[in-house]
Coordinates of C-alpha atoms in Angstrom, one line a residue:
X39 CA -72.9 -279.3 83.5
X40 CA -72.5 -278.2 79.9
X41 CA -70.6 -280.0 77.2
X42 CA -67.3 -279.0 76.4
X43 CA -67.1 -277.7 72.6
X44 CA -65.7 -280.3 70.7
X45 CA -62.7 -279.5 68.1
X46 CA -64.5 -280.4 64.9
X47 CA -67.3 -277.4 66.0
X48 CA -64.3 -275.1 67.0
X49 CA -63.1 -275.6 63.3
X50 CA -66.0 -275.4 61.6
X51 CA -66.0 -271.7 63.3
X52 CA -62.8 -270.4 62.7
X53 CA -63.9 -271.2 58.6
X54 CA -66.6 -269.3 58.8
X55 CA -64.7 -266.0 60.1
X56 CA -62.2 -266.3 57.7
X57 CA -64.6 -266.8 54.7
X58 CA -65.9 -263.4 56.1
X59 CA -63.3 -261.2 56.8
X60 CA -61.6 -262.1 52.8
X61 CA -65.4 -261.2 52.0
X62 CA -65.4 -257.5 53.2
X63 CA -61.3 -257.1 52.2
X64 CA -62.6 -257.5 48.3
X65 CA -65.5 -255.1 49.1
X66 CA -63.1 -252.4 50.7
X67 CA -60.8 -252.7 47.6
X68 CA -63.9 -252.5 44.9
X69 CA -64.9 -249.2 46.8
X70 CA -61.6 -247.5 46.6
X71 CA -61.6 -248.5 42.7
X72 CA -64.8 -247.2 42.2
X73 CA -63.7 -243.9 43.6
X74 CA -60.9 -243.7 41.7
X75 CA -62.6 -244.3 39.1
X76 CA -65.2 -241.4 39.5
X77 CA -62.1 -238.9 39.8
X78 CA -60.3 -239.5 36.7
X79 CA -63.8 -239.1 35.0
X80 CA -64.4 -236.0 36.3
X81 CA -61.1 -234.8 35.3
X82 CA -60.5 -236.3 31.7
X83 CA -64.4 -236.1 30.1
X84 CA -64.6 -232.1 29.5
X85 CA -67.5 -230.3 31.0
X86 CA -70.2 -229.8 28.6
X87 CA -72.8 -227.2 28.0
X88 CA -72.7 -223.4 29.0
X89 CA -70.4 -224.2 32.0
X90 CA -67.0 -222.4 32.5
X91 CA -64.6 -223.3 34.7
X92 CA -63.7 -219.3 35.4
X93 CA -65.4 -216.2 35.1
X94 CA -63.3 -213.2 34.6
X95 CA -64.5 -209.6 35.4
X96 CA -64.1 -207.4 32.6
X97 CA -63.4 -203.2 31.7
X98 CA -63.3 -201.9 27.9
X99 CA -60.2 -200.4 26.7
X100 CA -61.1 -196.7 25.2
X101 CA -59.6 -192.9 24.9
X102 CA -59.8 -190.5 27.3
X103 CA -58.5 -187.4 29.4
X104 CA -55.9 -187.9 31.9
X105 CA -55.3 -185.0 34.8
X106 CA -51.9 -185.5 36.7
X107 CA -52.0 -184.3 40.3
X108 CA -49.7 -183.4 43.5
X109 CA -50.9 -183.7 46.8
X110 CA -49.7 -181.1 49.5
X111 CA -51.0 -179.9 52.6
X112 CA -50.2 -176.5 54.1
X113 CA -51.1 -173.4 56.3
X114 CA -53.4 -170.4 55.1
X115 CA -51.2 -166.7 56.1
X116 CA -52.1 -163.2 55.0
X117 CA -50.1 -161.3 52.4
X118 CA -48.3 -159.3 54.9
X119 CA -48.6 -160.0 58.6
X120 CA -46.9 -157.3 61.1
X121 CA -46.2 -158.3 64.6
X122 CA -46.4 -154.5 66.7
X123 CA -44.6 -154.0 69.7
X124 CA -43.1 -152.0 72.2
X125 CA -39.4 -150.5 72.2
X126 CA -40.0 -148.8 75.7
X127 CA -40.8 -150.6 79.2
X128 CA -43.5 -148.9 81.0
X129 CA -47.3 -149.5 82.2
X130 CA -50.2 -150.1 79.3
X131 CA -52.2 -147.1 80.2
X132 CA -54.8 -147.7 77.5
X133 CA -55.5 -149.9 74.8
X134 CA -57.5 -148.4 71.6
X135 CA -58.6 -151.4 69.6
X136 CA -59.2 -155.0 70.5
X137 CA -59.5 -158.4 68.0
X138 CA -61.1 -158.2 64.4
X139 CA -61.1 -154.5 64.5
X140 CA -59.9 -152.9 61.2
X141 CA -57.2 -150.4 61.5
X142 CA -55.7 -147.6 59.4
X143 CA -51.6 -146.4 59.2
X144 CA -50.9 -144.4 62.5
X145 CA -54.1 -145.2 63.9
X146 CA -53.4 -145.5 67.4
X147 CA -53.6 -149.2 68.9
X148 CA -52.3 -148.8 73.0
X149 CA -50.4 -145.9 75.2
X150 CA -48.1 -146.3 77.7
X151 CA -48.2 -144.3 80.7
X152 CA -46.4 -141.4 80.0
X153 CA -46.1 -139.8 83.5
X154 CA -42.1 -140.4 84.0
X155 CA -41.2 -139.8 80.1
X156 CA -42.9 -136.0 80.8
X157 CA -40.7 -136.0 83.6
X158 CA -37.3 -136.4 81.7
X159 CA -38.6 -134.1 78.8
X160 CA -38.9 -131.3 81.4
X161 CA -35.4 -132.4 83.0
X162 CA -34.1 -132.1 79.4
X163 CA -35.7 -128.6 78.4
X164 CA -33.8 -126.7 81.8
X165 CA -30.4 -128.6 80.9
X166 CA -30.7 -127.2 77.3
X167 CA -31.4 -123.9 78.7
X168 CA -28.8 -124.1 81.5
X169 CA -26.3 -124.4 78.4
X170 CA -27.3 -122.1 76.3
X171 CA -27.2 -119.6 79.1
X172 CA -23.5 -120.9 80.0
X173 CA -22.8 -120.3 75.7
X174 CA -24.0 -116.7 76.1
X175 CA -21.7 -116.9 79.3
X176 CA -18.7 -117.5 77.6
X177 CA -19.3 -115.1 75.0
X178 CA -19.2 -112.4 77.2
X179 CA -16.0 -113.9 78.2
X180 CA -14.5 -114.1 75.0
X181 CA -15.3 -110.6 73.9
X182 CA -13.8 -109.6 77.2
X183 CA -10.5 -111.4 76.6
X184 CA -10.6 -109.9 73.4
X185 CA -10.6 -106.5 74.3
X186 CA -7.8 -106.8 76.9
X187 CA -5.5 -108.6 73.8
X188 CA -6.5 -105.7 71.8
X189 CA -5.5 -103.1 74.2
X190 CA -2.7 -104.6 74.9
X191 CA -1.5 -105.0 71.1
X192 CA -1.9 -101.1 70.7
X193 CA 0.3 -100.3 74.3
X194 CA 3.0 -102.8 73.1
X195 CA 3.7 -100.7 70.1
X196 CA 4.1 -97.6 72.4
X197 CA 6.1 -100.5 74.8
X198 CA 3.5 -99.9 77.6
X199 CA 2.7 -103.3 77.9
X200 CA 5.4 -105.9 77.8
X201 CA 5.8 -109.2 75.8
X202 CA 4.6 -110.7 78.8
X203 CA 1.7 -109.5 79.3
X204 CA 1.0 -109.7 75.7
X205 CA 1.5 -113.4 75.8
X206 CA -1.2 -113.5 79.0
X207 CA -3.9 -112.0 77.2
X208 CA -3.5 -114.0 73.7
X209 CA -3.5 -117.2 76.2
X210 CA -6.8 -115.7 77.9
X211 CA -8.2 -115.2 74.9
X212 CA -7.9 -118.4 73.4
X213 CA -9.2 -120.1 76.4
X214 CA -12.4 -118.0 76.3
X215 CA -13.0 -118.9 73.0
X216 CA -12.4 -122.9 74.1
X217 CA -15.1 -122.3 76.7
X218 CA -17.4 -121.3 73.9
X219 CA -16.5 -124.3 72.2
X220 CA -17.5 -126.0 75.1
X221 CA -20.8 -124.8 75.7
X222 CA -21.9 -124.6 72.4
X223 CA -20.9 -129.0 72.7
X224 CA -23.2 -128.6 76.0
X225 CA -26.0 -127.1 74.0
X226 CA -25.9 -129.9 71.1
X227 CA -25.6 -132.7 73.9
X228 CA -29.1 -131.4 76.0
X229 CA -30.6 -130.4 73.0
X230 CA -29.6 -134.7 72.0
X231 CA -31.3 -135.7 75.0
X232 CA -34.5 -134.0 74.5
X233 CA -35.3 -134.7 71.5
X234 CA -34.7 -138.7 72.6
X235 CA -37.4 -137.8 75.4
X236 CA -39.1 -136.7 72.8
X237 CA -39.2 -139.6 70.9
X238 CA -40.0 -142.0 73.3
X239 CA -42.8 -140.2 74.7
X240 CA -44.4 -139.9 70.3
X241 CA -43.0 -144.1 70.9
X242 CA -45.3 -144.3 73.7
X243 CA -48.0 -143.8 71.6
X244 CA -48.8 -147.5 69.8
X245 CA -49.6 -146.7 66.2
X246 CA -50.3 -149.1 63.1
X247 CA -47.9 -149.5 60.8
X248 CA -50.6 -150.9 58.0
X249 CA -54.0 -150.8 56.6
X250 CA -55.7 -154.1 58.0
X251 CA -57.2 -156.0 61.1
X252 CA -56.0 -157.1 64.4
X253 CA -55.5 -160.4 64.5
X254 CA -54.5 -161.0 67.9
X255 CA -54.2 -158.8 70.6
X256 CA -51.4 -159.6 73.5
X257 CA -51.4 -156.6 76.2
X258 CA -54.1 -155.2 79.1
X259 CA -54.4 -152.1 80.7
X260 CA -52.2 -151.9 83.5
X261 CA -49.7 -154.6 82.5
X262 CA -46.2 -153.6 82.7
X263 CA -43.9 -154.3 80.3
X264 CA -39.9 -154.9 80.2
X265 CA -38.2 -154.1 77.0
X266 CA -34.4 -154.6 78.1
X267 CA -33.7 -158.1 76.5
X268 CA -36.1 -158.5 73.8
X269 CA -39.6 -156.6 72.6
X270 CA -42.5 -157.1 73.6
X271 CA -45.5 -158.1 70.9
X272 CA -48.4 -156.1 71.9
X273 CA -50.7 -157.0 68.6
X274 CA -50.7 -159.1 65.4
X275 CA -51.7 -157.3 61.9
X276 CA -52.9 -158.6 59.1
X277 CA -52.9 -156.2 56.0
X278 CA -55.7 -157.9 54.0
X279 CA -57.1 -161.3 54.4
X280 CA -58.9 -160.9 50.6
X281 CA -55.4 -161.8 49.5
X282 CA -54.1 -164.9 51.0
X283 CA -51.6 -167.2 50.5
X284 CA -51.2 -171.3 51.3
X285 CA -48.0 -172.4 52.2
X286 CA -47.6 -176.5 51.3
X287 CA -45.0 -178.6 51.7
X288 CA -44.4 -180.9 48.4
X289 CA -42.4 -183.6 48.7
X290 CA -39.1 -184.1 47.4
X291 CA -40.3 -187.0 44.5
X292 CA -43.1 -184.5 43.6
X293 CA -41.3 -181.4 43.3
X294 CA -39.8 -182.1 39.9
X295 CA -43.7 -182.0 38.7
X296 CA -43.9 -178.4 40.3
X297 CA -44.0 -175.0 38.7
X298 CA -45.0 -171.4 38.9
X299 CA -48.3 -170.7 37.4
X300 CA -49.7 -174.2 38.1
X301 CA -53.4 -174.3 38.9
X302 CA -54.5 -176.0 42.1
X303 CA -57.5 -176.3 44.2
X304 CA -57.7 -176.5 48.0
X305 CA -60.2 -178.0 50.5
X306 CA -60.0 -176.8 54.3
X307 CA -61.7 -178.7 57.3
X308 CA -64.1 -175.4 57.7
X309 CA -65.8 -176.0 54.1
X310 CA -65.6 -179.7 53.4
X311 CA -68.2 -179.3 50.8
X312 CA -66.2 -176.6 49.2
X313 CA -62.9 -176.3 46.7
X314 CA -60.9 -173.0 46.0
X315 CA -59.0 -172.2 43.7
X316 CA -55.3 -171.2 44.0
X317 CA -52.5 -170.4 42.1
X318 CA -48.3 -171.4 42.5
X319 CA -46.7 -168.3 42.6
X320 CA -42.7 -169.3 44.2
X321 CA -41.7 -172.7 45.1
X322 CA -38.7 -172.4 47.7
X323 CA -35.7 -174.0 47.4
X324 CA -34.3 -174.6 50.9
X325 CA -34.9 -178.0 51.8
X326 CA -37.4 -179.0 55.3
X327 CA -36.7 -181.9 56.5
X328 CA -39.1 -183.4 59.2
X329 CA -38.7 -186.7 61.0
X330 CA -36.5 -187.6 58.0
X331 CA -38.8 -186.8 55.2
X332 CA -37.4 -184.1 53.0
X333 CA -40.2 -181.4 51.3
X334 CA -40.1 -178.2 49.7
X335 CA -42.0 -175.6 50.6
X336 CA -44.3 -173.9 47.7
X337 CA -46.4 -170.9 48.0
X338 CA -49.8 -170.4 46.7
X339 CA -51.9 -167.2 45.5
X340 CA -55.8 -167.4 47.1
X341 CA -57.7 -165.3 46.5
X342 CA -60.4 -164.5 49.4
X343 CA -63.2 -162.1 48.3
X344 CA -65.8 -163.3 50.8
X345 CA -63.5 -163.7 53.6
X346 CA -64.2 -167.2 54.5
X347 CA -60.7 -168.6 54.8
X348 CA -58.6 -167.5 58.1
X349 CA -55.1 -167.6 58.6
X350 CA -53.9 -170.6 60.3
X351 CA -56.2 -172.9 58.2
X352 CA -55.3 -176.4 57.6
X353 CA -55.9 -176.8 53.8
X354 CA -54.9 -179.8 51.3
X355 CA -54.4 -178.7 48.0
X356 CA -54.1 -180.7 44.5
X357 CA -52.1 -178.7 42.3
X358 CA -52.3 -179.8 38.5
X359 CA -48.8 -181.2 37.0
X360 CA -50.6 -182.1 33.6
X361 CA -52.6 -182.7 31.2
X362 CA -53.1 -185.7 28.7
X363 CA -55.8 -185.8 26.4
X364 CA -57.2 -187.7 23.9
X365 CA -55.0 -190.7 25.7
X366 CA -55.5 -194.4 25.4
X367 CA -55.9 -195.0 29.1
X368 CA -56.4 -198.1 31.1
X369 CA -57.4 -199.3 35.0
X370 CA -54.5 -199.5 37.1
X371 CA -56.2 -203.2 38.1
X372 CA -55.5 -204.1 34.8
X373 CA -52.1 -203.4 35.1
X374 CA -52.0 -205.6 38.6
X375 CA -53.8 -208.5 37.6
X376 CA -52.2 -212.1 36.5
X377 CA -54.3 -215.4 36.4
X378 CA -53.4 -218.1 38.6
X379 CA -51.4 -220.8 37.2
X380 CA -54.2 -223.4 37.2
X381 CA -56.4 -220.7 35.2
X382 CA -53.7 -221.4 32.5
X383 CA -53.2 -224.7 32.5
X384 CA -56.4 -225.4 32.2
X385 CA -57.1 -223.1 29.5
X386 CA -54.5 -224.6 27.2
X387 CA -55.6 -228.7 28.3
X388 CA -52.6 -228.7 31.1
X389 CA -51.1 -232.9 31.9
X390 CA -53.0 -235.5 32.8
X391 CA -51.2 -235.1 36.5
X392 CA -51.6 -231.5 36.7
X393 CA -55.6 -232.8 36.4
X394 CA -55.4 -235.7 38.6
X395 CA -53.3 -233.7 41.5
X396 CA -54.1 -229.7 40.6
X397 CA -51.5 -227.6 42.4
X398 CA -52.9 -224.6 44.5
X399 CA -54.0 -221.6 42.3
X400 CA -51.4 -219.1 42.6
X401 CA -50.9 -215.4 41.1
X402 CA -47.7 -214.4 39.1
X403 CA -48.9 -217.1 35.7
X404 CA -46.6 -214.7 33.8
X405 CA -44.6 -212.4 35.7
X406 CA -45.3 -208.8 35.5
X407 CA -42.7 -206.1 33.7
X408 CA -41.2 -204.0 35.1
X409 CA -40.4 -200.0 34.3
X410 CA -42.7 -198.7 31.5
X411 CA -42.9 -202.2 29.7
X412 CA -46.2 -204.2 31.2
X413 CA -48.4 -207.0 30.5
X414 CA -51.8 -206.9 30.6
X415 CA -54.4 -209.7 29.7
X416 CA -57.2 -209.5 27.2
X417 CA -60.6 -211.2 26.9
X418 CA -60.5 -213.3 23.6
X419 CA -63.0 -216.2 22.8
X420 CA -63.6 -216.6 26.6
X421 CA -59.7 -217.0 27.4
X422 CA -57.0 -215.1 28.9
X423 CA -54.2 -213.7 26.9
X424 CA -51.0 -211.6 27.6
X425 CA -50.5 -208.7 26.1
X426 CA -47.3 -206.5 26.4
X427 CA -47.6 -202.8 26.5
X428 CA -45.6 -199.6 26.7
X429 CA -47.0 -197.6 29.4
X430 CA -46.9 -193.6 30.3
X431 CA -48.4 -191.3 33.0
X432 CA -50.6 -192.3 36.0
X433 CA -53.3 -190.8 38.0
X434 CA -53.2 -193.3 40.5
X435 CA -56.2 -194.9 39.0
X436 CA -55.8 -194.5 35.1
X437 CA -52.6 -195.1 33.3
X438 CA -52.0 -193.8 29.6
X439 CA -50.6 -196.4 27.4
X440 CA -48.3 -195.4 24.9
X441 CA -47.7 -198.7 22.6
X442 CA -48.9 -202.0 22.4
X443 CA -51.1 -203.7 20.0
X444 CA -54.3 -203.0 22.4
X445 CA -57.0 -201.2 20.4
X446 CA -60.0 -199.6 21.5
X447 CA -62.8 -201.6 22.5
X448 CA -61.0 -204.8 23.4
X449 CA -61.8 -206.2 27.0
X450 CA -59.5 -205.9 29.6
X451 CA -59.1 -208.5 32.6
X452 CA -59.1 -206.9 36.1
X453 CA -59.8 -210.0 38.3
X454 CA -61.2 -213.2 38.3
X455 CA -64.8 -214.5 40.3
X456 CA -65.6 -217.1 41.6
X457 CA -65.2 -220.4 40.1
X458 CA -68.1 -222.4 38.6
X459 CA -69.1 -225.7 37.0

């Protein structure tokens, strides 16, 4: 059996453990001063040599030209574009021309069968004649019922014929004469009703109205047509498609930049490689408003030598508001850039804390301006500095700057890289 461990042994031990643990207790508290100690080094002895703490990227400031632009997007239509129909209902009988065929004024396009129009012409040529035969009818009639008054007028002075009978044959007479009256009406009334057969049977005939091409083409032989509540649209003209014009819609914050006699220049899906040339010739003043948004729309002269564009193109045209030139322009990133608060803290030596415990870089240093009065930051001796400036008109990528002490040449700060020791 083993011997029991005695109490002086079981001391000794305990000594030794505690003589250890206060051992690695002084170590743990000489590492954490040693780190602390590498820390406030690195942030109180400046970093020597070539090294910077940020790199900036950089654009000159210099003159230049500045183009102002509206953006629009609109529909390609002819000059003049007729819609031809039919003011008669009846069967298409022929047609004469069919899609992309030029046409000339009363060319003919379609004809309607005419069978039943004959039919009432010929109806209406025996009623004319059936009352001018009852005119010549009453005539005779009248000239009769004059003779009896006249006889009668020379017997009543020898008081052969009574004042009776004289009163009979002036009433006779003056009914014949009604009855030519009344036949002459019927004459005027058939003689109305032909010429209306007439008509319809020339409106039978589809003709042109204009010089130009058929666009569309919305009728068949044999189709029957029904023109009691509305026409029907048999073809769509075009006068000339070398003259064009592009409809846009400009929005309502734009249109104050609009004018007649503004140059533009177009692009349509067709061409993507390819920009026309157009020309504002009426900007409209009833209001379009779509889903909310309220535009204007402005009409464009295009003109379309070669025939390439077609109506019903979708085209977005740039039409030019303005010109600046000569104009001390800067990026638009200039105008959006700020360095982050710890850039400028440590650029002018910042606290002792603000080293020891940097705050998260931020944007906004300086607030931006707002309205035409900006800041903008400058390049000097490897620092940032704020600069306020007056600015003017905007491309969306250059802005013209109207005062300010910038000059040309000076280096403007549009972002800031990567950070570096």
């Amino acid at each position: 059996m083993a011997d029991s461990p005695q109490p002086e042994d079981i001391l000794n031990t305990l000594k030794v453990h505690s003589t250890q643990g206060r051992f690695f207790a002084h170590r743990r508290w000489w590492i954490a001063a040693l780190l602390l100690g590498a820390v406030l080094l690195y942030f109180l002895i400046p970093s020597g040599g070539n090294e910077s703490a940020v790199s900036y990227k950089t654009v000159p400031f210099n003159h230049g030209n500045l183009t102002l632009t509206v953006t629009a997007t609109g529909t390609l239509q002819p000059l003049n574009q007729v819609v031809v129909g039919s003011e008669l209902s009846g069967t298409i009988a022929s047609v004469e021309v069919d899609y992309n065929d030029e046409v000339k004024v009363d060319q003919v396009l379609a004809r309607l069968d005419t069978t039943a129009l004959n039919n009432r012409i010929a109806e209406g040529r025996a009623a004319l004649h059936q009352a001018q035969a009852m005119v010549e009818e009453t005539r005779a009639t009248e000239l009769e019922k004059r003779a009896a008054l006249d006889r009668c007028k020379e017997l009543a002075k020898k008081q052969l014929c009574s004042p009776n009978d004289l009163d009979i044959a002036e009433a006779a007479y003056a009914r014949a004469r009604a009855a030519v009256s009344s036949a002459q009406a019927q004459v005027a009334m058939a003689q109305a009703i032909l010429e209306g057969h007439e008509t319809n049977l020339k409106k039978a005939i589809i003709r042109s109205p204009i010089n130009g091409i058929v666009l569309n083409r919305k009728v068949e032989v044999g189709q029957t047509m029904a023109a009691s509540l509305q026409t029907p649209e048999l073809f769509t003209l075009a006068e000339d498609l070398t003259r064009m014009e592009l409809i846009v819609a400009v929005d309502e914050a734009d249109i104050g930049q609009v004018r007649d006699g503004q140059e533009a220049v177009f692009s349509v899906d067709a061409y993507p490689d390819l920009n026309f040339n157009a020309r504002i010739s009426q900007i409209r003043h009833a209001p379009q408003t779509i889903e909310g948004v309220v535009s204007y729309e402005t009409v464009l002269a295009v003109d379309n030598p070669e025939q390439r564009l077609l109506p019903g193109m979708t085209a977005t045209a740039e039409i030019t508001t303005r010109h600046i030139r000569n104009a001390l322009l800067i990026p638009n990133a200039a105008l959006r850039y700020a360095p982050p608060v710890a850039e400028t803290e440590a650029a002018s030596g910042g606290t002792l804390l603000s080293r020891l415990f940097p705050r998260r870089p931020r944007s906004g240093g300086t607030p931006q301006a707002t309205g035409r009065d900006r800041t903008v930051w400058i390049l000097r001796d490897g620092q940032p500095e704020a600069v306020e400036i007056t600015i003017g008109a905007s491309d969306g990528r250059m802005t013209e700057v109207l005062a300010g002490p910038l000059e040309p040449g000076m280096t403007l700060i549009t972002d800031t890289m990567a950070a570096s020791r």
